[in-house]
Short mmCIF file of C-alpha atoms and ligand atoms in Angstrom, two decimals:
data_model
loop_
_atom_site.label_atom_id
_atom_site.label_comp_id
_atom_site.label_asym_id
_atom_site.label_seq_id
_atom_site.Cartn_x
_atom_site.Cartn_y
_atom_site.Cartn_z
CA UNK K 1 110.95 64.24 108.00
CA UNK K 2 111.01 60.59 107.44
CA UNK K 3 107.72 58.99 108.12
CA UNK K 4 107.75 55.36 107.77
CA UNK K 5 104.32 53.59 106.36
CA UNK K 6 103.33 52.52 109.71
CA UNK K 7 103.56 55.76 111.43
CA UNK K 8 101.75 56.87 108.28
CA UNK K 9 99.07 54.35 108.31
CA UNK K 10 98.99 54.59 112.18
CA UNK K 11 98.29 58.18 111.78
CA UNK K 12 95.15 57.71 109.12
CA UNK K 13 93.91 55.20 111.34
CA UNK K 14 93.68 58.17 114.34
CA UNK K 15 92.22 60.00 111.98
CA UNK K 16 89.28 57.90 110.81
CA UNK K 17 88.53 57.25 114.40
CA UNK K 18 88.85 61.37 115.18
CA UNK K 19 86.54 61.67 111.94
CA UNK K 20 83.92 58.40 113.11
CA UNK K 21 83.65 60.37 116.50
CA UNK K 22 83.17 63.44 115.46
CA UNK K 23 80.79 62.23 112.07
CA UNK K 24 80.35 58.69 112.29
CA UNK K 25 80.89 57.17 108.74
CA UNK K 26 83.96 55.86 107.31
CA UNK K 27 85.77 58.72 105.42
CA UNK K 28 88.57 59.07 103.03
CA UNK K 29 91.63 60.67 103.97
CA UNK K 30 93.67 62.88 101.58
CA UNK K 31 96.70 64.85 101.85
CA UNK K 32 98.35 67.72 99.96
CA UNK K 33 102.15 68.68 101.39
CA UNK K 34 103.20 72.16 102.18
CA UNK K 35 106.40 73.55 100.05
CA UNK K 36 109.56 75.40 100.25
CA UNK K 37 111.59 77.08 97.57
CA UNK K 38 114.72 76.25 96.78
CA UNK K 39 115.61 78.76 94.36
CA UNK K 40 114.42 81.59 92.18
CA UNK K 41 112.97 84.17 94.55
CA UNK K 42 110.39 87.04 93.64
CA UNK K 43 110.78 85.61 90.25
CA UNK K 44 107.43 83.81 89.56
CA UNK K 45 105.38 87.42 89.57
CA UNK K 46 108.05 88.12 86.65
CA UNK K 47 107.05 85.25 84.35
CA UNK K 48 110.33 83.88 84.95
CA UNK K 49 111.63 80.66 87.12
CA UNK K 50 111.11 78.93 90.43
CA UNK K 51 112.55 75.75 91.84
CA UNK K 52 110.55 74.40 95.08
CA UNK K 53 110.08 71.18 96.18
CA UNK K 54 107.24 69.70 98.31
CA UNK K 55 108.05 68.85 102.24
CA UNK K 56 106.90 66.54 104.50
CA UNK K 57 104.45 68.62 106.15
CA UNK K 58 100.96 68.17 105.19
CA UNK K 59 97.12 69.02 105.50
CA UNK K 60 95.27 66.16 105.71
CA UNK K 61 91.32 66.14 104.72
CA UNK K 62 89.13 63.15 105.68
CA UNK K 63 85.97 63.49 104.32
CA UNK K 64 82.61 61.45 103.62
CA UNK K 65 79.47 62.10 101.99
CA UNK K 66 75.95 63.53 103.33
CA UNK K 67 72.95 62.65 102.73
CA UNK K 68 71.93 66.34 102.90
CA UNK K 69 73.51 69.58 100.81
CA UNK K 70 75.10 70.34 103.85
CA UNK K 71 78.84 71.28 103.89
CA UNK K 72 80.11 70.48 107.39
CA UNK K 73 83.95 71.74 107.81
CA UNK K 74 85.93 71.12 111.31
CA UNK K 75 89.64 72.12 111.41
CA UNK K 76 91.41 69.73 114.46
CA UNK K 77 94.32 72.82 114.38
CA UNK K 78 91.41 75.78 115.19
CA UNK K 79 89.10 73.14 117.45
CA UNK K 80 86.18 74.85 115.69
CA UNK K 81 83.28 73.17 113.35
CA UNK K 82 81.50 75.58 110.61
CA UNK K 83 78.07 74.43 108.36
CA UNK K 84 77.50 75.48 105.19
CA UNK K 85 74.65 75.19 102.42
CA UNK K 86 76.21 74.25 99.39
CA UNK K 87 72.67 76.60 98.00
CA UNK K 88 73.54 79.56 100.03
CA UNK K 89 77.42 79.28 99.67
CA UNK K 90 78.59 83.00 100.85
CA UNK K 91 79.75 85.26 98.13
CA UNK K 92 82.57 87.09 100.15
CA UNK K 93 85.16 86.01 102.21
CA UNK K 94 84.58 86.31 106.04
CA UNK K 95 88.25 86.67 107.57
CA UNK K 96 88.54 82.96 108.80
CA UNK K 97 90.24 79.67 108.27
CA UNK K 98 86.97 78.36 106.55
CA UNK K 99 87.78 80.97 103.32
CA UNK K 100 90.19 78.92 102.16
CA UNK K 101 88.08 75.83 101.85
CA UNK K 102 84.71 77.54 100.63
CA UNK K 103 87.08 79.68 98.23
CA UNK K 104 87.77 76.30 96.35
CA UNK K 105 84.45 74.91 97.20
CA UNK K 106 83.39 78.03 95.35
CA UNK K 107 85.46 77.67 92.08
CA UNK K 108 84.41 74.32 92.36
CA UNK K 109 81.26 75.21 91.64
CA UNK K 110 82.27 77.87 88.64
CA UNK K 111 83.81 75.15 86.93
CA UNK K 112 80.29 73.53 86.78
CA UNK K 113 81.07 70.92 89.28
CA UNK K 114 78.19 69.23 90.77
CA UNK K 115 79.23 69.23 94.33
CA UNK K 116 77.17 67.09 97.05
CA UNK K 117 77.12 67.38 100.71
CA UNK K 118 79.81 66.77 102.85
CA UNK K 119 82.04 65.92 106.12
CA UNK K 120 85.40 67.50 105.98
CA UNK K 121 87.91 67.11 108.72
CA UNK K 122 90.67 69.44 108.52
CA UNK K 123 94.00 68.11 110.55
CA UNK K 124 97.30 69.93 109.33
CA UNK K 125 100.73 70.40 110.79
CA UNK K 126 102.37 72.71 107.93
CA UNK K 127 103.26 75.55 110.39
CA UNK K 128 100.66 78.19 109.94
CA UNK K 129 101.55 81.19 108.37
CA UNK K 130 105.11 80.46 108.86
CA UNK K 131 106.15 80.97 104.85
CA UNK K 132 105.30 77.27 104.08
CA UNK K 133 102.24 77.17 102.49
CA UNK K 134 99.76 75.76 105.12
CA UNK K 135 97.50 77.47 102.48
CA UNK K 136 98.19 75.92 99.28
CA UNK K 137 98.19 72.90 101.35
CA UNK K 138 94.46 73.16 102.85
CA UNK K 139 93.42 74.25 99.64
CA UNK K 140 95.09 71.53 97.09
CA UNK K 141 94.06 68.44 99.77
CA UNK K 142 90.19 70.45 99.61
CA UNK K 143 89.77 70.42 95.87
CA UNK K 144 91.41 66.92 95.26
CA UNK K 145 89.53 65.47 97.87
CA UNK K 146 85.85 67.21 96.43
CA UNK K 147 87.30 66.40 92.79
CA UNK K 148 87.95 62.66 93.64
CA UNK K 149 84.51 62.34 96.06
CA UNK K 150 82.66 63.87 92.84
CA UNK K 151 79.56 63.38 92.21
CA UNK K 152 79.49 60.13 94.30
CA UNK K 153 77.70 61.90 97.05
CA UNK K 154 74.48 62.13 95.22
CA UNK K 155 74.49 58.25 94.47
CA UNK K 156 72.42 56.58 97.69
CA UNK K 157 73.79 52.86 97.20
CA UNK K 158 77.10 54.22 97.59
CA UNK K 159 76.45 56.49 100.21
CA UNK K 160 74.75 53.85 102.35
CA UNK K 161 78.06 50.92 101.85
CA UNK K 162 79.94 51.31 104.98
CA UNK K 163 83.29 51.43 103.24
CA UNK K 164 83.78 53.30 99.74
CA UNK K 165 85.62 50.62 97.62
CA UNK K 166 87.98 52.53 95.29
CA UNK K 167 91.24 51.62 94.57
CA UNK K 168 93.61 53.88 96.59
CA UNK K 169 95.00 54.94 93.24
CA UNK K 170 95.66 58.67 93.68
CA UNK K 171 97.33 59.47 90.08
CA UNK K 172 93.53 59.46 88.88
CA UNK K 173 92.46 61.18 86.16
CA UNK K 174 92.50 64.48 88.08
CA UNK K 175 94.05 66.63 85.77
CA UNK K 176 96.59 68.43 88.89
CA UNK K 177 97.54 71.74 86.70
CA UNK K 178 93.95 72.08 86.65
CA UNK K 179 93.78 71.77 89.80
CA UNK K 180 96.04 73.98 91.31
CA UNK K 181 94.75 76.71 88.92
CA UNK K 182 91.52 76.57 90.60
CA UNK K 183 93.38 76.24 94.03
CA UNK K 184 95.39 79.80 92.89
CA UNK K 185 92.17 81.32 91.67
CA UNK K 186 90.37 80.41 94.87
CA UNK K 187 93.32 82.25 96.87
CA UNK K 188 93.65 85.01 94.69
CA UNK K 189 89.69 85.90 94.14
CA UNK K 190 87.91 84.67 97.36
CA UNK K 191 90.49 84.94 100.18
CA UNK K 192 91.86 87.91 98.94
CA UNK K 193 96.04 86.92 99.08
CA UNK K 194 97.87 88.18 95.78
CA UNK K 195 99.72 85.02 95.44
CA UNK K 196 101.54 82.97 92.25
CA UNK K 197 101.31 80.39 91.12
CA UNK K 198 104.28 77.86 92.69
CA UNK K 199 102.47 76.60 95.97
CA UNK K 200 99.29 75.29 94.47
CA UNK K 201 101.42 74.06 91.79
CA UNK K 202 104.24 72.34 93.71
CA UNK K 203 101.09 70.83 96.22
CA UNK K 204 99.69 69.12 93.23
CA UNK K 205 102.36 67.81 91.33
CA UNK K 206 105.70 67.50 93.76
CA UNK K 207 107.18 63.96 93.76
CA UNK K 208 109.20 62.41 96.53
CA UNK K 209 112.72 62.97 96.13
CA UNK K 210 112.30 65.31 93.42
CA UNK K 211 112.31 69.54 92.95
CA UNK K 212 110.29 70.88 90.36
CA UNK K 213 111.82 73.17 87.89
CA UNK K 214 108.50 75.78 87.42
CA UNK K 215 108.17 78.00 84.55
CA UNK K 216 105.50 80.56 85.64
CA UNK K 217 104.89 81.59 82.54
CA UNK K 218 103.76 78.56 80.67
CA UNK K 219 103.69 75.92 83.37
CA UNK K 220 105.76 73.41 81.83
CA UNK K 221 107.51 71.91 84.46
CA UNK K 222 110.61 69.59 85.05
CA UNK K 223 111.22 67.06 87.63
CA UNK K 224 114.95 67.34 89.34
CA UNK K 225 116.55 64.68 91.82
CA UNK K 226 117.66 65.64 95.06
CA UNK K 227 120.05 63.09 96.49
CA UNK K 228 118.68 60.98 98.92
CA UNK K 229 121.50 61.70 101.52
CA UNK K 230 120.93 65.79 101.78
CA UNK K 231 118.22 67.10 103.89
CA UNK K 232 116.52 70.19 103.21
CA UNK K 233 116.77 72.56 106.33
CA UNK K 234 114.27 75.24 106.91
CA UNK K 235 114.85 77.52 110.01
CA UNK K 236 112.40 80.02 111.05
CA UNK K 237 113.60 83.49 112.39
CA UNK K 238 110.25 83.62 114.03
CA UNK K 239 109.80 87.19 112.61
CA UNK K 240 107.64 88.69 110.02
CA UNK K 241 107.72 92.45 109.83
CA UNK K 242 105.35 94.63 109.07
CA UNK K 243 106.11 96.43 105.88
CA UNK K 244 106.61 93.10 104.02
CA UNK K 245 103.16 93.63 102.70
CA UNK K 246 103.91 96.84 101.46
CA UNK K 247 107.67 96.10 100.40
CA UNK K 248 106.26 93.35 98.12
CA UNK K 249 103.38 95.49 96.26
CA UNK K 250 106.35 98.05 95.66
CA UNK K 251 108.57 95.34 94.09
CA UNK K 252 106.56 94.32 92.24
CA UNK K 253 105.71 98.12 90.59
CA UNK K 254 109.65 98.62 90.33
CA UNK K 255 109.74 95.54 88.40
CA UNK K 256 106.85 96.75 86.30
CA UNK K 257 108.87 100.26 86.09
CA UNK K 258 111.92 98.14 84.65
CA UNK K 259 110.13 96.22 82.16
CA UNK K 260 108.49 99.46 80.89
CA UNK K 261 111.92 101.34 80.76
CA UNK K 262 113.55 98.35 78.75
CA UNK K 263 111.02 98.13 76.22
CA UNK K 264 111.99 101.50 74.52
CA UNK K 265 114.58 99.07 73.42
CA UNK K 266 113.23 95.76 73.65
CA UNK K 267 109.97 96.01 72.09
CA UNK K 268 108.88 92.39 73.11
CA UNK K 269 110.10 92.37 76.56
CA UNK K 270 106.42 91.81 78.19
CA UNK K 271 107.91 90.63 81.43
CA UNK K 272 111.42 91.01 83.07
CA UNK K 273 111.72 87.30 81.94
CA UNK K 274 112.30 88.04 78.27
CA UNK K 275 115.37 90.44 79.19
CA UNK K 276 118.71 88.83 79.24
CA UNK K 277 121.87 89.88 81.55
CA UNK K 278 123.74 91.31 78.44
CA UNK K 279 120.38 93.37 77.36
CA UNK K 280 120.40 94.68 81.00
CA UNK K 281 124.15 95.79 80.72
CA UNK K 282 123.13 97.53 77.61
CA UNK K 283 120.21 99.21 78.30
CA UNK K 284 119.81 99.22 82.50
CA UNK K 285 122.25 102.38 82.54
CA UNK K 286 119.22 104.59 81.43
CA UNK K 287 116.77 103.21 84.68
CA UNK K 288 116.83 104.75 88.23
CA UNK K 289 119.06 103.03 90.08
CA UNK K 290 117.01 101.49 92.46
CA UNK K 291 115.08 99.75 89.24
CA UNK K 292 118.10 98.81 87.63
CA UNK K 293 119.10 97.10 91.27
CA UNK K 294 115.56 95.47 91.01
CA UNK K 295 115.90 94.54 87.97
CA UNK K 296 119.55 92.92 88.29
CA UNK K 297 118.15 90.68 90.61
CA UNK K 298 115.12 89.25 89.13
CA UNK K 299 117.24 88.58 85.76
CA UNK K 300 120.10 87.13 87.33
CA UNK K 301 117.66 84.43 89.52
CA UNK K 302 116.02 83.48 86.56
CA UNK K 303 119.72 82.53 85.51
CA UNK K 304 120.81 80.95 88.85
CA UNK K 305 117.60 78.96 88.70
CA UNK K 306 118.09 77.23 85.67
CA UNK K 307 121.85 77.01 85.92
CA UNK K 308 121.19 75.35 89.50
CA UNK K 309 118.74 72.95 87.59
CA UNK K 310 121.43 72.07 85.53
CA UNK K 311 123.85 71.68 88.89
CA UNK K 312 120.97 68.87 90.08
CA UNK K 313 121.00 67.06 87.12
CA UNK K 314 124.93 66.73 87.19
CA UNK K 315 125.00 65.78 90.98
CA UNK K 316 126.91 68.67 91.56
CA UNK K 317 125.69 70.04 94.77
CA UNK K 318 128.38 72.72 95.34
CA UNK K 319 127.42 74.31 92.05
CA UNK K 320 124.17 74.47 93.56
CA UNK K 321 125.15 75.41 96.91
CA UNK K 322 127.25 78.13 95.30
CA UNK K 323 124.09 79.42 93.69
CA UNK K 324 122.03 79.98 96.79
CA UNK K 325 124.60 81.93 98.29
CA UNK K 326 124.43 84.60 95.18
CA UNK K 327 120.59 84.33 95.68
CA UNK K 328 120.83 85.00 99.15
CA UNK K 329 122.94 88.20 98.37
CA UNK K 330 121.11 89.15 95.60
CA UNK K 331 118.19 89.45 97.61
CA UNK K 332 119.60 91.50 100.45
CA UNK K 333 121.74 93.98 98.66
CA UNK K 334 119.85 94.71 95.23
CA UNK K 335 116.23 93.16 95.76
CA UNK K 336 116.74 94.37 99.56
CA UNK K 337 114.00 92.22 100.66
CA UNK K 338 115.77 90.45 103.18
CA UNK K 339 116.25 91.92 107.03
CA UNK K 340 118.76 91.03 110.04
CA UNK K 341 117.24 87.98 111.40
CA UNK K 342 117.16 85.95 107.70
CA UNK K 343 120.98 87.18 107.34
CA UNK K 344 121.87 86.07 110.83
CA UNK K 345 120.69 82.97 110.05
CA UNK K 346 121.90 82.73 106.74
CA UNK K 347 125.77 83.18 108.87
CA UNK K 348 125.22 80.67 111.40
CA UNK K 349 123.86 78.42 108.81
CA UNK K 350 127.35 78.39 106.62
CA UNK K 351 129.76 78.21 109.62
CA UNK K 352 128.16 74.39 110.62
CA UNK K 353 129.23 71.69 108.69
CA UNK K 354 128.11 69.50 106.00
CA UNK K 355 126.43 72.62 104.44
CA UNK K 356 125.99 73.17 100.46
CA UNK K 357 124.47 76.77 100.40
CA UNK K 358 121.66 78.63 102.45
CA UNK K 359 119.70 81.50 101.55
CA UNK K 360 116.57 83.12 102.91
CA UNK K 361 113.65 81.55 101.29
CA UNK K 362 110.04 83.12 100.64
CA UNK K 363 109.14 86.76 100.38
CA UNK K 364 111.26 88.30 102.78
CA UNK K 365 111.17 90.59 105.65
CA UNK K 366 111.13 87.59 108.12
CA UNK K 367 110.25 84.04 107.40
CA UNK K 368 111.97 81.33 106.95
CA UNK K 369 116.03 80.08 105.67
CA UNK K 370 116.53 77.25 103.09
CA UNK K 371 120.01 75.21 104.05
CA UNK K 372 120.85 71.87 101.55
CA UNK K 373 122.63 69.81 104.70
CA UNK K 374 124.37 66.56 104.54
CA UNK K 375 122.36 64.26 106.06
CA UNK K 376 124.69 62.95 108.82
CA UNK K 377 125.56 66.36 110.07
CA UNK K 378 121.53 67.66 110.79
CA UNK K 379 121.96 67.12 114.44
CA UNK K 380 125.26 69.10 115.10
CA UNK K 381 123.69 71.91 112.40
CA UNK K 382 120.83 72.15 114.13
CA UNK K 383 122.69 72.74 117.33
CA UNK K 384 124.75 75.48 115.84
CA UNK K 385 122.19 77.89 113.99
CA UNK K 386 119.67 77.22 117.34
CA UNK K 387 122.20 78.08 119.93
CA UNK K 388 123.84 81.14 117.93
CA UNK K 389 120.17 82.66 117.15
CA UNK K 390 119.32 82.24 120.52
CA UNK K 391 122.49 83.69 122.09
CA UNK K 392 122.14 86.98 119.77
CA UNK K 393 118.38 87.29 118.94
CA UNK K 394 117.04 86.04 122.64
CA UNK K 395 114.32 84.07 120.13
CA UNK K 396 114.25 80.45 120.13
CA UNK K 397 114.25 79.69 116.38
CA UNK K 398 112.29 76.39 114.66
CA UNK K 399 114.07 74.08 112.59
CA UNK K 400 111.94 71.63 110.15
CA UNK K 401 114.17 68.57 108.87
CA UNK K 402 112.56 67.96 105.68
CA UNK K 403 113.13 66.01 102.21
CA UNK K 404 111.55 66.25 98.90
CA UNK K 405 107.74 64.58 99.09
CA UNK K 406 105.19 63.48 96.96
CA UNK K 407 102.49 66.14 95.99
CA UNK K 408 98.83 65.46 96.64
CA UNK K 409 97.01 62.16 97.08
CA UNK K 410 94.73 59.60 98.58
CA UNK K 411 95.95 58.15 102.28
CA UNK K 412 93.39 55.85 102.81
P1 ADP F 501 101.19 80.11 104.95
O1 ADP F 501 100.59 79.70 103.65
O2 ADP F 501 102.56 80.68 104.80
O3 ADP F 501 101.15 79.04 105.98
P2 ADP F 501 98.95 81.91 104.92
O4 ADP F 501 98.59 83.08 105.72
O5 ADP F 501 99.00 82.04 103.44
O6 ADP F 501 100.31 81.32 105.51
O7 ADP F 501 97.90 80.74 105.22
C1 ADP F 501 97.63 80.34 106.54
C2 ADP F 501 96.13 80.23 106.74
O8 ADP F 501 95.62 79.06 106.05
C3 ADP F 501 95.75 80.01 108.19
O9 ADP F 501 95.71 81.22 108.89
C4 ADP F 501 94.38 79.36 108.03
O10 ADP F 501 93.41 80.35 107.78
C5 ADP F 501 94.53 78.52 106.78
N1 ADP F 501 94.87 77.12 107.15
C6 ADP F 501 96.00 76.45 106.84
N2 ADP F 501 95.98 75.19 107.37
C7 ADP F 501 94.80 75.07 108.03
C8 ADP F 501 94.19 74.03 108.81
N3 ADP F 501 94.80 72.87 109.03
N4 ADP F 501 92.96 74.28 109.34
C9 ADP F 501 92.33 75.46 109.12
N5 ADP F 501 92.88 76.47 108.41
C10 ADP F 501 94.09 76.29 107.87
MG1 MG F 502 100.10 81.00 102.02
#
């Protein structure tokens, strides 16, 4: 998605007259991007490697102070408005869209910030629920936008100026691992979603043009170029079955299983991360064979992922591309997360041209495909996967023409 800065600043303009109508004031506009993984798949709940990038897509939160302790939230994607007292906050999640912002409101708050009333206009158009991360999204633009409002709310000569002057200088001294920490915790404790820690993470500190190489474990990170002339294709099957839920929760126990079963031998294995491809050929013989599968998978994508970190750094996008594909089949035949429609795609996806490598991306079971695609042939590839998913699934797949963005920040 290339926005130029005067669709962008045409688009924060809409907003601030959305927000004056619905609030009056002058808010601030933030925005925090959705994500997609590029590779190392059902590897972060392993301690091991991940390599997504930020998109294009975003959550945008426009937001101005109150003069009361009144937390006023509207989301423009539900058409619904919700009031909360920042002294009564609830306790519990209630099943709605407004968990994910009270959630961080909430941790907020644990962290000893001294939160003051507020307008919040919600306005995203990450797909919802699509594999993207509309949540990390909502959630990262909500706690940068509270964090960089602070405690200004309570001052009255500020809160009566028309305008907040501020510099519109979003690297400020908002420490972002912090932040997406909080944004994780928020998910994990108050909205209930078992989730790692790559989409808060990638939502805070993505850059354009760049992937991140994550280590889950210790959260150093490393920034990796992604040429300026490939576009990073998502398609969505427009499935998500049922037992993914399920299917995940029992990965991640046959992981467990494996890590337990190596560590007769490797006494400081604590995660599959610490156990390398020649320790598995030793030792895996002695696991079911469904755990060594398991297993083989989550130690070989730690090694594709950093190999394919080494591939960007060279320029060599075939290396790379080469590297999906072994994800991609790593994941269907010995992780067996993925299901017909991501393979379908993942064929239809490598027969159009201009393509480096494709693989399903995100949990599995449904979702959404990753393809690296020569700019100049989007159009025809686009053609392609839509018309042969149509023709054999009767479903009308969406395609999302993305690039590598910048991670969260002030608009306007
Ligand atoms: P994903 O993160 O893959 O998009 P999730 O189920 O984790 O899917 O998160 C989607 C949920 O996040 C939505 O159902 C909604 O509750 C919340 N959400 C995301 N964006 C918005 C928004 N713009 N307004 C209100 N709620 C949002
Ligand atoms: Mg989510």
């Amino acid at each position: 998605m290339h926005n130029t800065n005067l669709a962008v600043e045409n688009h924060a303009h809409d907003l601030g007259q959305r927000f004056i109508q619905l609030f009056g004031g002058s808010p601030r506009i933030y925005q925090a991007p959705g994500r997609v993984n590029l590779i190392g798949e059902h590897t972060d709940y392993n301690d091991g490697f991940v390599m997504p990038a930020a998109i294009g897509f975003c959550t945008r939160v426009s937001i101005a102070p109150r003069h009361d302790r009144k937390l006023v939230i509207h989301s423009e994607n539900y058409s619904e408005q919700v009031e909360f007292d920042l002294d009564r906050l609830p306790a519990a999640r209630a099943r709605h869209w407004s968990d994910y912002v009270i959630g961080v409101v909430q941790m907020l708050v644990r962290s000893g910030k001294n939160l003051g009333g507020a307008n919040l206009l919600v306005d995203g158009n990450v797909p919802l629920g699509a594999g993207l991360s509309s949540s990390a999204s909502i959630e990262v633009a909500v706690g940068y936008a509270l964090l960089d409002l602070g405690d200004r709310a309570l001052d009255q000569t500020e809160l009566d100026r028309t305008e907040i002057e501020r510099p519109k200088d979003d690297r400020t001294n908002i420490d972002r691992t912090k932040l997406a920490l909080l944004c994780q915790q928020a998910e994990n404790e108050f909205v209930g979603a078992r989730c790692g820690i790559m989409d808060q993470f990638v939502a805070s500190h993505g850059e354009h043009g760049k992937a991140l190489l994550l280590d889950c474990r210790s959260l150093e990170y490393r920034l990796l170029p992604v040429p300026g002339d490939v576009a990073l294709v998502i398609c969505n099957t427009m499935v998500k079955h049922s037992m993914a839920k399920g299917e995940y929760n029992q990965r991640r126990a046959e992981c467990e299983a494996g890590v337990r079963g190596l560590s007769k031998h490797l006494p400081n294995a604590r995660a599959l991360r610490d156990v390398t491809p020649e320790d598995l050929e030793a030792y895996g013989r002695e696991l079911p064979d469904v755990v060594m599968r398991r297993c083989r998978h989550v130690i070989g994508e730690n090694a594709r992922v950093l190999q394919a970190a080494a591939a960007l750094e060279l320029g060599d996008l075939q290396a790379f591309g080469n590297l999906m594909r072994e994800s991609h089949r790593s994941l269907r035949d010995d992780f067996e997360v993925s299901c017909s429609e991501l393979d379908l795609m993942v064929e239809l996806a490598e027969q159009a041209e201009g393509v480096y490598g494709t693989r399903m991306t995100g949990g599995g079971f449904g979702g959404c495909t990753i393809a690296l695609v020569q700019v100049d042939c989007v159009e025809a590839f686009k053609r392609t996967v839509q018309e042969g998913y149509e023709r054999s699934t009767g479903c009308k797949p969406e395609i999302y023409v993305c690039s590598a963005a910048d991670g969260v920040g002030r608009l306007a």
